[in-house]
Coordinates of C-alpha atoms in Angstrom, one line a residue:
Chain N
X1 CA 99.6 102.3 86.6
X2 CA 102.4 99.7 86.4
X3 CA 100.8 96.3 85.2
X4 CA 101.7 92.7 86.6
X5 CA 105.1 92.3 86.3
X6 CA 107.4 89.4 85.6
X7 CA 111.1 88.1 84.7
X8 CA 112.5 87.0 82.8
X9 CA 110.2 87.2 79.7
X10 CA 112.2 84.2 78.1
X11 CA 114.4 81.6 79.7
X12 CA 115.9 79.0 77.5
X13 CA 117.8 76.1 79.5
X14 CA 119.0 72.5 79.6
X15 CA 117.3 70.1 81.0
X16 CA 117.9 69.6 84.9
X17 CA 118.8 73.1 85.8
X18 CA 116.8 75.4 87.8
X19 CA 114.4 77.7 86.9
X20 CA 112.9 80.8 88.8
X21 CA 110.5 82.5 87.8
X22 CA 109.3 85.7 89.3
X23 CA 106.5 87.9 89.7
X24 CA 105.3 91.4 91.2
X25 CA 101.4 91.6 91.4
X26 CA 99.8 95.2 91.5
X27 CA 99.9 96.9 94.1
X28 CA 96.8 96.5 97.0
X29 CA 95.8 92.9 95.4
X30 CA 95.9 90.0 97.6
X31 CA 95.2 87.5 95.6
X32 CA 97.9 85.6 93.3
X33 CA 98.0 82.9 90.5
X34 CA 100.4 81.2 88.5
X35 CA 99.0 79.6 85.3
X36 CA 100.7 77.4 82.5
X37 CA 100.0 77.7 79.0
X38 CA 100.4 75.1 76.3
X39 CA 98.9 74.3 72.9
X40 CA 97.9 71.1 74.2
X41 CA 96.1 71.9 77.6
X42 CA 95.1 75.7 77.1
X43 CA 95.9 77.8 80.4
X44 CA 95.6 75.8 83.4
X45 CA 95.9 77.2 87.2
X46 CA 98.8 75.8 88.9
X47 CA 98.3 77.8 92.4
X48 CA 96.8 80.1 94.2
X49 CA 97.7 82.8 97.2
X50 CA 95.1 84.6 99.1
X51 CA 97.3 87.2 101.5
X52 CA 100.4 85.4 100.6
X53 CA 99.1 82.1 102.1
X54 CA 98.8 79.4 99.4
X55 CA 95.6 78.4 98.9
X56 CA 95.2 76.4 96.2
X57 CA 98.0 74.3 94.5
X58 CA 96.2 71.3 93.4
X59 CA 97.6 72.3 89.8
X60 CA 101.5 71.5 90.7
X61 CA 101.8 69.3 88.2
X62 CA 104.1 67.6 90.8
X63 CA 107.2 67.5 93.5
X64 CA 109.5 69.7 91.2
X65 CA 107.4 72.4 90.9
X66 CA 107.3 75.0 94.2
X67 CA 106.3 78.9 94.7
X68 CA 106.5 80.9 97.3
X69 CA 105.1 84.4 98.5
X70 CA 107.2 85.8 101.2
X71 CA 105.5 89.0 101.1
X72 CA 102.4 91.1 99.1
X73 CA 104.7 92.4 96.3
X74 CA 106.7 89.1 95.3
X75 CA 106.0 85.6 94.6
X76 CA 108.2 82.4 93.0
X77 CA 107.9 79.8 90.8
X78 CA 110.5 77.4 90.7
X79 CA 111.2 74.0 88.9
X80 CA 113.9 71.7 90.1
X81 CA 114.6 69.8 87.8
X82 CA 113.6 71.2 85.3
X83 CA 112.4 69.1 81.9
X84 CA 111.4 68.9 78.4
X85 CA 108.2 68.8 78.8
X86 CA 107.8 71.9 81.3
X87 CA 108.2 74.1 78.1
X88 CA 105.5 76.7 78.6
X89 CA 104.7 79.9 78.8
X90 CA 103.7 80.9 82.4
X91 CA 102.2 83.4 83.9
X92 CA 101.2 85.1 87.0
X93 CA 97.5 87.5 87.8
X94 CA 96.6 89.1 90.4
X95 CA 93.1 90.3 91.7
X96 CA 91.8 92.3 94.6
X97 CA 90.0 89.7 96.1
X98 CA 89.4 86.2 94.8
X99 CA 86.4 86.4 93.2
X100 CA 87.6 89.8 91.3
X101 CA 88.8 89.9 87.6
X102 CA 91.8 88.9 87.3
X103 CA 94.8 90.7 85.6
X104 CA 97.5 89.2 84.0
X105 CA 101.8 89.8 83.0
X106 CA 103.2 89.6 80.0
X107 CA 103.9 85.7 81.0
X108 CA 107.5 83.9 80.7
X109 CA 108.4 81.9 78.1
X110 CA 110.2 78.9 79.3
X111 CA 111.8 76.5 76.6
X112 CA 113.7 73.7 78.7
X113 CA 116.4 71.7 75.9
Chain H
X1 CA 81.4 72.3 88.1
X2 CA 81.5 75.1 85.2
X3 CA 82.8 74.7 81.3
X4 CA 83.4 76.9 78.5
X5 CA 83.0 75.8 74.3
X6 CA 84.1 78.6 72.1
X7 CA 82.1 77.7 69.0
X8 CA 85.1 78.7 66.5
X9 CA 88.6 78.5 66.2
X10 CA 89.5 81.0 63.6
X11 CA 87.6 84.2 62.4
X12 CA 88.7 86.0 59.7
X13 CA 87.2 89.5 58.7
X14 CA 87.5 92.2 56.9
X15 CA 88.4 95.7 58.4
X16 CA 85.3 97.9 59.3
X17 CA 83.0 94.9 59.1
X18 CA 81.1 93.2 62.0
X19 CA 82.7 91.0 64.4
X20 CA 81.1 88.0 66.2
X21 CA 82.9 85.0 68.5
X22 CA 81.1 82.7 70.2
X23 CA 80.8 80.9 73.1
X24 CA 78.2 78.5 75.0
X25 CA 78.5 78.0 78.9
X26 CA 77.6 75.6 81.4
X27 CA 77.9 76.4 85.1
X28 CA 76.1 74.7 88.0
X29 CA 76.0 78.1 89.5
X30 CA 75.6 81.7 89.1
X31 CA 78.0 82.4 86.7
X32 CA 80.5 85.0 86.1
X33 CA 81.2 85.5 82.6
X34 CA 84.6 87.3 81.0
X35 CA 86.1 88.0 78.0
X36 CA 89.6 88.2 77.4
X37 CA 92.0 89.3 74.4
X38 CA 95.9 88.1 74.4
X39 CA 97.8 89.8 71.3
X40 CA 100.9 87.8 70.5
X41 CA 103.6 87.5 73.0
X42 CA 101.4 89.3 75.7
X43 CA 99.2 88.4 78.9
X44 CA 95.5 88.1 78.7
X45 CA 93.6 91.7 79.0
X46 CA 90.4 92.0 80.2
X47 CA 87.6 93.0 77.9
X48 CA 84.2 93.0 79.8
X49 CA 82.8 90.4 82.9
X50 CA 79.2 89.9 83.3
X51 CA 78.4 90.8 86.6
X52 CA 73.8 90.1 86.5
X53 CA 73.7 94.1 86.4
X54 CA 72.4 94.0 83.1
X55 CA 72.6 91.4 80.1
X56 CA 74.5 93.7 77.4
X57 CA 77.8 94.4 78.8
X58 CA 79.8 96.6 77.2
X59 CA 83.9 96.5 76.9
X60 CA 86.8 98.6 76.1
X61 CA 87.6 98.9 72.6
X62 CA 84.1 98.7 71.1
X63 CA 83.5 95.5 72.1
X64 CA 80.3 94.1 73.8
X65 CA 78.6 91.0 75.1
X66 CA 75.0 89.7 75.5
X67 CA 74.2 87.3 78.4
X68 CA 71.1 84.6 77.5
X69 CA 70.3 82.5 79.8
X70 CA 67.8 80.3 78.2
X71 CA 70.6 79.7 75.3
X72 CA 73.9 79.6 77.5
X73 CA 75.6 82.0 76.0
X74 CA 77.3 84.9 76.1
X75 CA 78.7 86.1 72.7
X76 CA 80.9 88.7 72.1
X77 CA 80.5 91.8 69.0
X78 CA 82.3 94.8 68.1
X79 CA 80.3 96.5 65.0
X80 CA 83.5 97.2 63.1
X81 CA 86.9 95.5 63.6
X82 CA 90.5 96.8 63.0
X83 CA 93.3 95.9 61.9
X84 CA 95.0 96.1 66.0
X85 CA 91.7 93.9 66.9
X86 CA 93.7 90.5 65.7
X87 CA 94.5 88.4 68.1
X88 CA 93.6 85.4 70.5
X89 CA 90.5 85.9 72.0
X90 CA 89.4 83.6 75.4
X91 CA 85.5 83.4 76.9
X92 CA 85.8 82.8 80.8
X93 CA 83.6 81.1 83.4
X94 CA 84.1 80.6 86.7
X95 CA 81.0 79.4 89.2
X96 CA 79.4 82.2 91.8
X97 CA 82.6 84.5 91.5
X98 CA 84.6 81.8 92.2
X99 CA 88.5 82.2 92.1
X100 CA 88.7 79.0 89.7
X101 CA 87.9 80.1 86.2
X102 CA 87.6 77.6 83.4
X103 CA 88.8 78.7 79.9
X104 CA 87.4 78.3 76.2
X105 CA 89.9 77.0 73.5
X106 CA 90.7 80.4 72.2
X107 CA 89.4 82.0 68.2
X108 CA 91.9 83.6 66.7
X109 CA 90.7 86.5 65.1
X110 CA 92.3 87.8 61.6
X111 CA 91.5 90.9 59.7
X112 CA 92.0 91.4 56.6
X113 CA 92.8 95.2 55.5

């Protein structure tokens, strides 16, 4: 069974360009999450979609962070403009149902220069 | 509101020998209990979730976890490590199934062949 998927797995870019970020959850999960990893602050949830509505997104770190769900099989993260200091990995789970385990993707790693 | 302390950082052992991680809890709540292993470069897999069925939960890979109450914790074993078992490893909380799950540092396992 295909895993979470997403792309790119790296992205290196200069500071103030736009980064997307994508991800397919498995198939027949409704709920999505995005988390950021660092060294410094561990995994942290940045959002969360139940049936493609968000839910949750008290972790935006702020204004130039967005994501989207248009549909089950797809969801966004973007950063505009993107910074230094955004240099994470990120990465996206799905569950079926919230309170389910959640499985995760291989992540993006995201070095902004 | 819930919280994880994984009691080491590093654990280093030698193949074929016992492995033990551990981790202390606090949740206001019910809790729900995971473990997850990330290998370099990858997303976080699930191991085993406590789910109040029984208090020894057993995992993929040989691994297994005891639930105690009275000593809030959940601690995770696999009799005899190898060499692919070396990796991050992450004890999960998250209050009455709850979507939001709070995260342990992380022990990085090592083994030695």
């Amino acid at each position: 069974d295909a895993g979470v998927i997403q792309s790119p797995r790296h992205e290196v870019t200069e500071m103030g360009q736009e980064v997307t970020l994508r991800c397919k959850p498995i198939s027949g999960h409704n709920s999505l999450f995005w988390y950021r990893q660092t060294m410094m602050r561990g995994l942290e949830l940045l959002i969360y979609f139940n049936n493609n509505v968000p839910i949750d997104d008290s972790g935006m770190p702020e204004d130039r962070f967005s994501a989207k769900m248009p549909n089950a099989s797809f969801s966004t993260l973007k950063i505009q403009p993107s910074e230094p200091r955004d240099s994470a990995v990120y990465f996206c789970a799905s569950s079926f149902g919230s309170s389910r385990p959640q499985h995760f993707g291989d992540g993006t790693r995201l070095s902004i220069l | 509101a819930q919280s994880v302390t994984q009691l080491d950082s590093h654990v280093s052992v030698s193949e074929g020998t016992p492995v033990l991680l551990r981790c202390n809890y606090s949740s206001s709540y019910s809790p729900s209990l995971f473990w997850y292993v990330q290998h370099p470069n990858k997303g976080l897999q699930l191991l085993l979730k406590y789910t109040s069925a029984a208090t020894l939960v057993k995992g993929i890979n040989g691994f297994e976890a005891e639930f105690k109450k009275s000593e809030t914790s959940f601690h995770l074993t696999k009799p005899s490590a190898h060499m692919s078992d070396a990796a991050e490893y992450f004890c999960v909380v998250s209050d009455n199934d709850d979507y939001k799950l709070s995260f342990g540092a992380g022990t990085t396992v090592t083994v030695r062949a």
